[in-house]
Coordinates of C-alpha atoms and ligand atoms in Angstrom, one line a residue:
M1338 CA -15.8 -11.0 -22.1
R1339 CA -17.4 -9.9 -18.8
K1340 CA -20.7 -8.0 -18.6
L1341 CA -20.5 -4.9 -16.4
K1342 CA -24.1 -3.8 -16.9
D1343 CA -26.7 -3.9 -19.7
K1344 CA -24.9 -2.8 -22.9
I1345 CA -21.5 -2.3 -21.1
F1346 CA -18.8 -5.0 -21.3
E1347 CA -15.3 -5.5 -20.0
V1348 CA -13.3 -6.8 -23.0
G1349 CA -9.7 -6.4 -21.8
A1350 CA -7.2 -9.1 -20.8
I1351 CA -6.1 -10.7 -17.6
D1352 CA -2.4 -11.2 -17.3
W1353 CA -2.0 -14.1 -14.8
D1354 CA 1.7 -14.5 -15.3
R1355 CA 3.2 -11.0 -15.4
T1356 CA 5.7 -10.6 -12.5
L1357 CA 7.2 -7.2 -13.3
F1358 CA 5.8 -3.9 -14.5
D1359 CA 7.9 -1.2 -16.2
E1360 CA 10.8 -3.5 -15.5
L1361 CA 10.6 -2.0 -12.0
V1362 CA 7.4 -2.8 -10.1
P1363 CA 7.0 -6.4 -8.8
L1364 CA 3.6 -8.0 -9.5
P1365 CA 3.1 -10.8 -7.0
D1366 CA -0.5 -11.4 -8.2
G1367 CA -0.3 -10.6 -11.9
T1368 CA -2.5 -7.8 -13.3
S1369 CA -5.3 -7.0 -15.7
Y1370 CA -5.7 -4.5 -18.5
N1371 CA -9.4 -3.6 -18.4
S1372 CA -11.0 -2.2 -21.5
Y1373 CA -14.7 -1.3 -21.7
L1374 CA -17.1 -1.5 -24.6
I1375 CA -20.2 0.7 -24.4
L1376 CA -23.1 0.1 -26.8
G1377 CA -25.2 3.2 -27.2
S1378 CA -28.4 3.3 -29.2
E1379 CA -26.5 5.1 -32.1
K1380 CA -22.8 4.8 -31.5
T1381 CA -20.3 2.4 -29.9
A1382 CA -17.4 3.4 -27.8
L1383 CA -14.4 1.5 -26.5
I1384 CA -12.6 2.9 -23.5
D1385 CA -8.8 2.1 -23.5
T1386 CA -7.2 -1.0 -24.9
V1387 CA -4.6 -3.5 -23.6
E1388 CA -0.9 -4.5 -23.8
P1389 CA -0.2 -5.3 -27.5
Y1390 CA 0.9 -8.9 -26.6
K1391 CA -2.7 -9.5 -25.3
K1392 CA -4.4 -8.3 -28.6
D1393 CA -5.7 -11.8 -29.6
I1394 CA -7.7 -12.2 -26.4
F1395 CA -8.8 -8.6 -26.6
F1396 CA -10.2 -8.9 -30.1
R1397 CA -11.8 -12.2 -29.2
H1398 CA -13.7 -10.5 -26.3
I1399 CA -14.8 -7.7 -28.6
K1400 CA -16.0 -10.2 -31.1
E1401 CA -18.0 -12.0 -28.4
V1402 CA -20.0 -8.8 -27.8
G1403 CA -21.1 -9.1 -31.4
I1404 CA -20.5 -5.7 -32.8
D1405 CA -19.5 -4.7 -36.4
R1406 CA -18.2 -1.2 -35.7
I1407 CA -16.5 0.9 -33.1
D1408 CA -17.1 4.6 -33.5
Y1409 CA -15.0 6.1 -30.7
L1410 CA -12.0 4.8 -28.9
I1411 CA -11.6 6.8 -25.7
S1412 CA -7.9 7.0 -24.6
N1413 CA -7.7 8.0 -21.0
H1414 CA -4.0 7.5 -20.8
A1415 CA -1.2 7.1 -23.3
E1416 CA 0.9 4.4 -21.5
Q1417 CA 1.1 1.4 -23.7
D1418 CA -0.6 -1.1 -21.3
H1419 CA -3.8 0.9 -22.2
S1420 CA -2.9 2.5 -25.6
G1421 CA -0.8 -0.3 -27.2
C1422 CA -3.6 -1.8 -29.2
I1423 CA -5.0 1.5 -30.5
P1424 CA -3.2 1.0 -33.9
F1425 CA -4.7 -2.5 -34.3
V1426 CA -8.2 -1.2 -33.4
L1427 CA -7.9 1.5 -36.0
E1428 CA -6.7 -1.0 -38.6
K1429 CA -9.7 -3.3 -37.9
Y1430 CA -12.3 -0.5 -37.6
P1431 CA -11.0 2.2 -40.1
D1432 CA -13.9 4.7 -39.3
C1433 CA -13.1 4.7 -35.6
K1434 CA -11.8 8.0 -34.1
V1435 CA -9.5 8.3 -31.1
V1436 CA -11.0 10.6 -28.5
T1437 CA -8.7 12.2 -26.1
N1438 CA -7.2 15.5 -24.7
A1439 CA -4.5 17.4 -26.5
K1440 CA -1.6 16.2 -24.3
C1441 CA -2.6 12.6 -24.6
K1442 CA -3.0 13.0 -28.3
S1443 CA 0.5 14.3 -28.6
F1444 CA 1.9 11.4 -26.6
L1445 CA 0.0 8.9 -28.8
I1446 CA 1.3 10.5 -31.9
E1447 CA 4.9 10.3 -30.5
H1448 CA 4.8 6.8 -29.1
L1449 CA 2.4 5.0 -31.5
H1450 CA 2.6 7.1 -34.7
I1451 CA -1.1 7.5 -34.9
P1452 CA -2.0 9.9 -37.7
D1453 CA -3.4 13.3 -36.6
E1454 CA -6.6 12.9 -38.6
K1455 CA -7.6 9.9 -36.6
F1456 CA -8.2 12.1 -33.5
I1457 CA -11.1 14.0 -32.0
E1458 CA -9.6 16.3 -29.4
I1459 CA -11.7 17.0 -26.3
K1460 CA -11.2 19.1 -23.2
E1461 CA -12.5 19.3 -19.6
G1462 CA -16.3 18.9 -19.5
D1463 CA -16.8 18.0 -23.1
T1464 CA -19.3 15.3 -23.9
I1465 CA -19.9 12.8 -26.7
S1466 CA -23.3 11.3 -27.3
L1467 CA -23.7 7.6 -28.1
G1468 CA -27.5 8.1 -28.5
D1469 CA -29.0 7.1 -25.2
K1470 CA -25.7 7.3 -23.4
T1471 CA -23.4 10.3 -22.9
L1472 CA -19.7 10.3 -22.2
E1473 CA -18.2 13.2 -20.3
F1474 CA -14.5 13.8 -20.0
I1475 CA -12.9 14.8 -16.7
M1476 CA -9.3 15.9 -16.7
T1477 CA -7.5 14.0 -13.9
P1478 CA -3.9 14.9 -14.5
W1479 CA -0.9 13.2 -12.8
V1480 CA -2.5 9.9 -12.0
H1481 CA 0.2 9.2 -12.9
W1482 CA 1.2 10.9 -16.1
P1483 CA 0.4 14.5 -17.0
E1484 CA -2.2 13.6 -19.6
T1485 CA -4.3 11.2 -17.6
M1486 CA -8.1 11.8 -17.7
S1487 CA -11.2 9.9 -16.6
T1488 CA -14.4 9.3 -18.6
Y1489 CA -17.8 9.5 -16.9
L1490 CA -20.8 7.7 -18.3
Q1491 CA -23.6 10.1 -17.2
E1492 CA -26.7 7.9 -17.5
D1493 CA -25.2 4.8 -15.8
K1494 CA -23.1 6.9 -13.3
I1495 CA -19.9 5.0 -14.1
L1496 CA -16.5 6.6 -13.8
F1497 CA -13.9 5.0 -16.0
S1498 CA -10.7 6.1 -14.2
C1499 CA -7.9 4.2 -15.9
D1500 CA -4.9 3.9 -13.6
F1501 CA -6.5 6.1 -11.0
F1502 CA -8.0 3.8 -8.2
G1503 CA -6.5 0.7 -9.9
S1504 CA -4.8 -2.3 -8.5
H1505 CA -2.6 -5.0 -9.8
R1506 CA -4.3 -8.3 -9.5
A1507 CA -5.3 -11.0 -12.0
T1508 CA -8.7 -12.2 -11.0
S1509 CA -11.7 -13.5 -12.9
N1510 CA -14.0 -11.5 -10.5
L1511 CA -15.1 -8.4 -12.4
F1512 CA -16.3 -6.7 -9.2
V1513 CA -14.6 -6.4 -5.8
K1514 CA -15.1 -9.5 -3.8
D1515 CA -12.7 -9.4 -0.9
E1516 CA -12.7 -5.7 0.2
Y1517 CA -9.6 -6.0 2.5
K1518 CA -7.5 -7.7 -0.2
V1519 CA -8.5 -5.2 -2.9
V1520 CA -7.7 -2.2 -0.7
E1521 CA -4.3 -3.7 0.1
D1522 CA -3.6 -4.2 -3.6
A1523 CA -4.7 -0.7 -4.4
K1524 CA -2.5 0.7 -1.6
R1525 CA 0.5 -1.1 -3.0
Y1526 CA -0.4 0.3 -6.5
Y1527 CA -0.9 3.8 -5.0
A1528 CA 2.5 3.5 -3.3
E1529 CA 4.3 2.5 -6.4
I1530 CA 3.1 5.0 -8.9
M1531 CA 0.6 7.5 -7.4
M1532 CA 2.2 8.6 -4.1
P1533 CA 4.5 11.3 -5.5
F1534 CA 1.4 13.1 -6.8
R1535 CA -0.6 13.5 -3.5
S1536 CA -1.6 17.1 -4.1
H1537 CA -2.8 16.4 -7.7
I1538 CA -4.8 13.4 -6.4
K1539 CA -6.5 15.6 -3.8
R1540 CA -7.7 18.0 -6.5
N1541 CA -8.8 15.1 -8.7
I1542 CA -10.8 13.6 -6.0
E1543 CA -12.5 16.9 -5.2
K1544 CA -13.4 17.1 -8.9
I1545 CA -14.8 13.6 -9.3
E1546 CA -16.8 13.8 -6.1
K1547 CA -18.9 16.5 -7.7
K1548 CA -20.4 13.6 -9.8
E1549 CA -22.8 11.1 -8.6
I1550 CA -20.9 7.8 -9.0
D1551 CA -22.4 4.3 -8.6
I1552 CA -19.4 2.4 -10.1
I1553 CA -15.7 3.1 -10.5
A1554 CA -14.2 1.0 -13.3
P1555 CA -10.4 1.3 -13.4
S1556 CA -8.2 -0.2 -16.0
H1557 CA -6.3 -2.5 -13.6
G1558 CA -7.9 -4.9 -11.1
P1559 CA -11.5 -5.3 -10.0
V1560 CA -14.4 -2.8 -10.5
Y1561 CA -15.8 -1.0 -7.4
D1562 CA -19.5 -1.2 -7.0
K1563 CA -19.1 0.7 -3.7
P1564 CA -17.0 3.7 -4.8
S1565 CA -16.6 5.0 -1.2
L1566 CA -14.4 2.0 -0.4
I1567 CA -11.6 3.2 -2.6
I1568 CA -12.3 6.9 -2.4
D1569 CA -12.1 6.9 1.4
A1570 CA -8.9 4.8 1.3
Y1571 CA -7.3 7.3 -1.1
K1572 CA -8.4 10.2 1.1
D1573 CA -6.6 8.5 4.1
W1574 CA -3.4 7.8 2.0
I1575 CA -3.2 11.4 0.7
S1576 CA -3.9 12.9 4.1
D1577 CA -1.0 14.2 6.3
R1578 CA -1.7 11.5 8.9
V1579 CA 1.1 9.1 9.6
E1580 CA 1.1 6.1 11.9
N1581 CA 3.2 5.3 15.0
K1582 CA 5.4 3.1 12.7
V1583 CA 9.1 2.8 12.0
L1584 CA 10.5 1.2 8.8
I1585 CA 14.1 -0.1 8.8
P1586 CA 15.3 -0.9 5.3
F1587 CA 18.7 -2.3 5.9
V1588 CA 21.6 -4.4 4.5
S1589 CA 24.4 -6.0 6.4
M1590 CA 27.6 -7.5 5.2
H1591 CA 29.1 -9.2 8.3
D1592 CA 26.1 -9.1 10.6
S1593 CA 27.2 -6.0 12.6
T1594 CA 24.6 -3.8 11.1
E1595 CA 21.9 -6.5 11.3
H1596 CA 22.8 -7.0 15.0
L1597 CA 22.2 -3.3 15.6
V1598 CA 18.9 -3.5 13.6
N1599 CA 17.7 -6.4 15.6
E1600 CA 18.4 -4.5 18.9
L1601 CA 16.6 -1.5 17.5
V1602 CA 13.6 -3.6 16.6
E1603 CA 13.4 -5.1 20.1
R1604 CA 13.7 -1.7 21.7
L1605 CA 11.0 0.0 19.5
M1606 CA 8.6 -3.0 20.0
N1607 CA 9.1 -2.6 23.8
K1608 CA 8.0 1.0 23.5
G1609 CA 4.8 0.0 21.7
I1610 CA 5.9 1.3 18.3
E1611 CA 5.1 -0.8 15.2
V1612 CA 8.4 -1.6 13.5
I1613 CA 9.1 -3.4 10.2
P1614 CA 12.7 -4.3 9.2
Y1615 CA 13.3 -4.9 5.5
N1616 CA 16.4 -6.9 4.7
L1617 CA 17.1 -5.3 1.3
T1618 CA 18.8 -8.3 -0.2
V1619 CA 15.6 -10.4 -0.1
T1620 CA 12.7 -7.9 0.4
D1621 CA 10.0 -7.2 -2.1
V1622 CA 10.4 -3.4 -2.7
G1623 CA 6.7 -3.2 -3.4
E1624 CA 6.1 -4.1 0.3
F1625 CA 8.5 -1.5 1.4
A1626 CA 6.9 1.1 -0.9
M1627 CA 3.4 0.2 0.5
A1628 CA 4.6 0.7 4.1
L1629 CA 6.0 4.1 3.1
V1630 CA 2.4 5.3 2.6
D1631 CA 1.8 6.0 6.2
A1632 CA 5.0 5.3 8.2
G1633 CA 6.1 8.0 10.7
T1634 CA 9.8 7.3 10.6
I1635 CA 12.4 5.6 8.3
V1636 CA 15.7 4.4 9.8
F1637 CA 18.0 3.3 7.0
G1638 CA 20.6 0.6 8.0
S1639 CA 23.8 0.2 6.2
P1640 CA 27.5 -0.6 6.7
Y1641 CA 30.0 1.6 5.0
V1642 CA 31.5 0.0 1.9
L1643 CA 34.0 1.7 -0.5
G1644 CA 33.7 4.8 1.6
G1645 CA 29.9 5.2 1.5
L1646 CA 26.5 3.4 1.7
H1647 CA 26.0 -0.1 0.5
P1648 CA 24.4 0.1 -3.0
Q1649 CA 21.3 -1.7 -1.7
C1650 CA 20.8 1.1 0.8
V1651 CA 21.4 3.7 -2.0
Y1652 CA 18.6 2.1 -4.0
A1653 CA 16.2 2.1 -1.0
A1654 CA 17.0 5.7 -0.3
Y1655 CA 16.6 6.7 -4.0
L1656 CA 13.3 4.9 -4.2
A1657 CA 12.0 6.5 -1.0
N1658 CA 13.1 9.9 -2.2
A1659 CA 11.4 9.4 -5.6
L1660 CA 8.1 8.2 -4.1
R1661 CA 8.0 11.3 -1.7
P1662 CA 6.1 9.6 1.2
K1663 CA 4.7 11.9 4.0
V1664 CA 7.2 10.4 6.5
K1665 CA 8.0 12.8 9.4
F1666 CA 11.4 11.6 10.7
V1667 CA 14.4 9.9 9.1
S1668 CA 17.7 8.6 10.3
M1669 CA 20.3 5.9 9.9
I1670 CA 22.1 3.2 11.9
G1671 CA 25.0 1.0 10.8
S1672 CA 28.5 -0.3 11.3
F1673 CA 31.8 0.8 9.7
G1674 CA 35.4 -0.5 9.8
W1675 CA 37.5 2.6 9.5
G1676 CA 35.3 5.5 8.2
G1677 CA 33.2 6.8 5.4
K1678 CA 30.7 9.4 4.3
G1679 CA 27.5 7.3 4.4
V1680 CA 25.5 9.7 6.5
E1681 CA 26.3 12.7 4.3
Q1682 CA 25.5 10.5 1.2
L1683 CA 22.2 9.5 2.6
K1684 CA 21.2 13.1 3.4
S1685 CA 21.9 14.1 -0.2
L1686 CA 19.9 11.2 -1.5
I1687 CA 16.7 12.0 0.3
S1688 CA 16.3 15.7 -0.3
N1689 CA 12.7 15.3 -1.4
L1690 CA 11.6 14.1 2.0
K1691 CA 10.2 16.8 4.2
A1692 CA 11.3 14.9 7.2
E1693 CA 13.2 15.9 10.4
W1694 CA 16.6 14.4 10.7
I1695 CA 17.3 12.3 13.9
E1696 CA 21.0 12.0 14.9
P1697 CA 22.2 8.6 13.5
V1698 CA 23.9 5.8 15.4
M1699 CA 26.9 4.7 13.5
V1700 CA 29.1 2.1 15.3
K1701 CA 32.7 1.1 14.7
G1702 CA 32.7 -2.6 14.3
L1703 CA 30.4 -4.7 16.4
A1704 CA 28.2 -2.7 18.8
K1705 CA 29.5 -2.4 22.4
E1706 CA 27.9 -1.4 25.7
E1707 CA 28.3 2.3 25.1
D1708 CA 26.8 1.9 21.6
F1709 CA 23.7 0.3 23.1
E1710 CA 23.3 3.3 25.4
R1711 CA 23.4 5.5 22.3
L1712 CA 20.8 3.2 20.8
D1713 CA 18.6 3.6 23.9
N1714 CA 18.8 7.4 23.5
F1715 CA 18.0 7.0 19.8
V1716 CA 14.9 5.1 20.7
E1717 CA 13.9 7.7 23.3
E1718 CA 14.3 10.4 20.6
I1719 CA 12.0 8.5 18.3
V1720 CA 9.4 7.9 21.1
K1721 CA 9.5 11.6 21.9
R1722 CA 9.0 12.7 18.3
H1723 CA 6.3 10.2 17.7
E1724 CA 4.3 11.6 20.6
S1725 CA 3.6 14.6 18.3
L1726 CA 2.1 12.4 15.5
Ligands
FEO645 FE1 -1.7 1.2 -16.4 FE2 0.1 4.1 -16.4 O1 -0.5 2.5 -17.1

């Protein structure tokens, strides 16, 4: 158990060893499922729970606080890393009510079979009194599910934001210690699950900024005792600004595409453009996702295999398309033996990207002198387009 403030405790679980989330997102530094227990003068409230497999440590932490009842369980988000222990809490504290919005309630009934009579349904701006403390509910949809909401503790000026502003890191530090590291973690987290919802995030930030906030307590990673640190970072990520940066996610079967990628990297570097190649056979896709947050251009690199793109390139394109980064320009380079439809396939895979297409450089076999001239022109085109950023 960790004390956040007088009468407010973090009772969740640190997951030091988890390496993958949703069987999709790599977790190089583990994660935490933060749950907060608030002791009012009359009532006690628990905000969110933890993954079911962490229930023993969760209930140990609750016991350490020394309470004999929980009156309200606030569910900010129905995903099971926060809701999974709700049935166990209801079993242990039979008088406890689950407090949430209508959509989250419907999800909890569907996913966890919680009986209808266990709920208190709230909507935007509603409050619940704990005696000397008041919880106010702020609907913050699509961070990152449609039902997500935040809970504001008025007297202590704490925003419990659940996934919103969170980061995946297992740490015993309750509060942010290394600001740079936490913002990098939060950027990766934003990239992996929040980035497709930029316009919703903008509206949510406008809404929460109407509140006076001293502390933001998310349900993953450390708590922010300087809220501007993460709010300003989010504002930058959701802005239209991109950097003079080119990402090259690539795969190469017999080195011809890699040779071309290496030549492109050198040429872009010589023009003063930041460039990051990602060899897709070994890269951490979370790193690629994080770089997508503010990259100006993506150049996919792939040979043609079985008449189209290499499957690793298909995956990278699918991921970029799903994450909807604000990238401004996109293209492709690669090598082929006798032909294929990789360029057309790539275009069809990235239809969500509102990016201008730059004419690709596809080379037959190993690049020759005339191919490098095309590559020089390709670089000039990127330089010219980046001047407008
Ligand atoms: Fe941390 Fe969307 O669950």
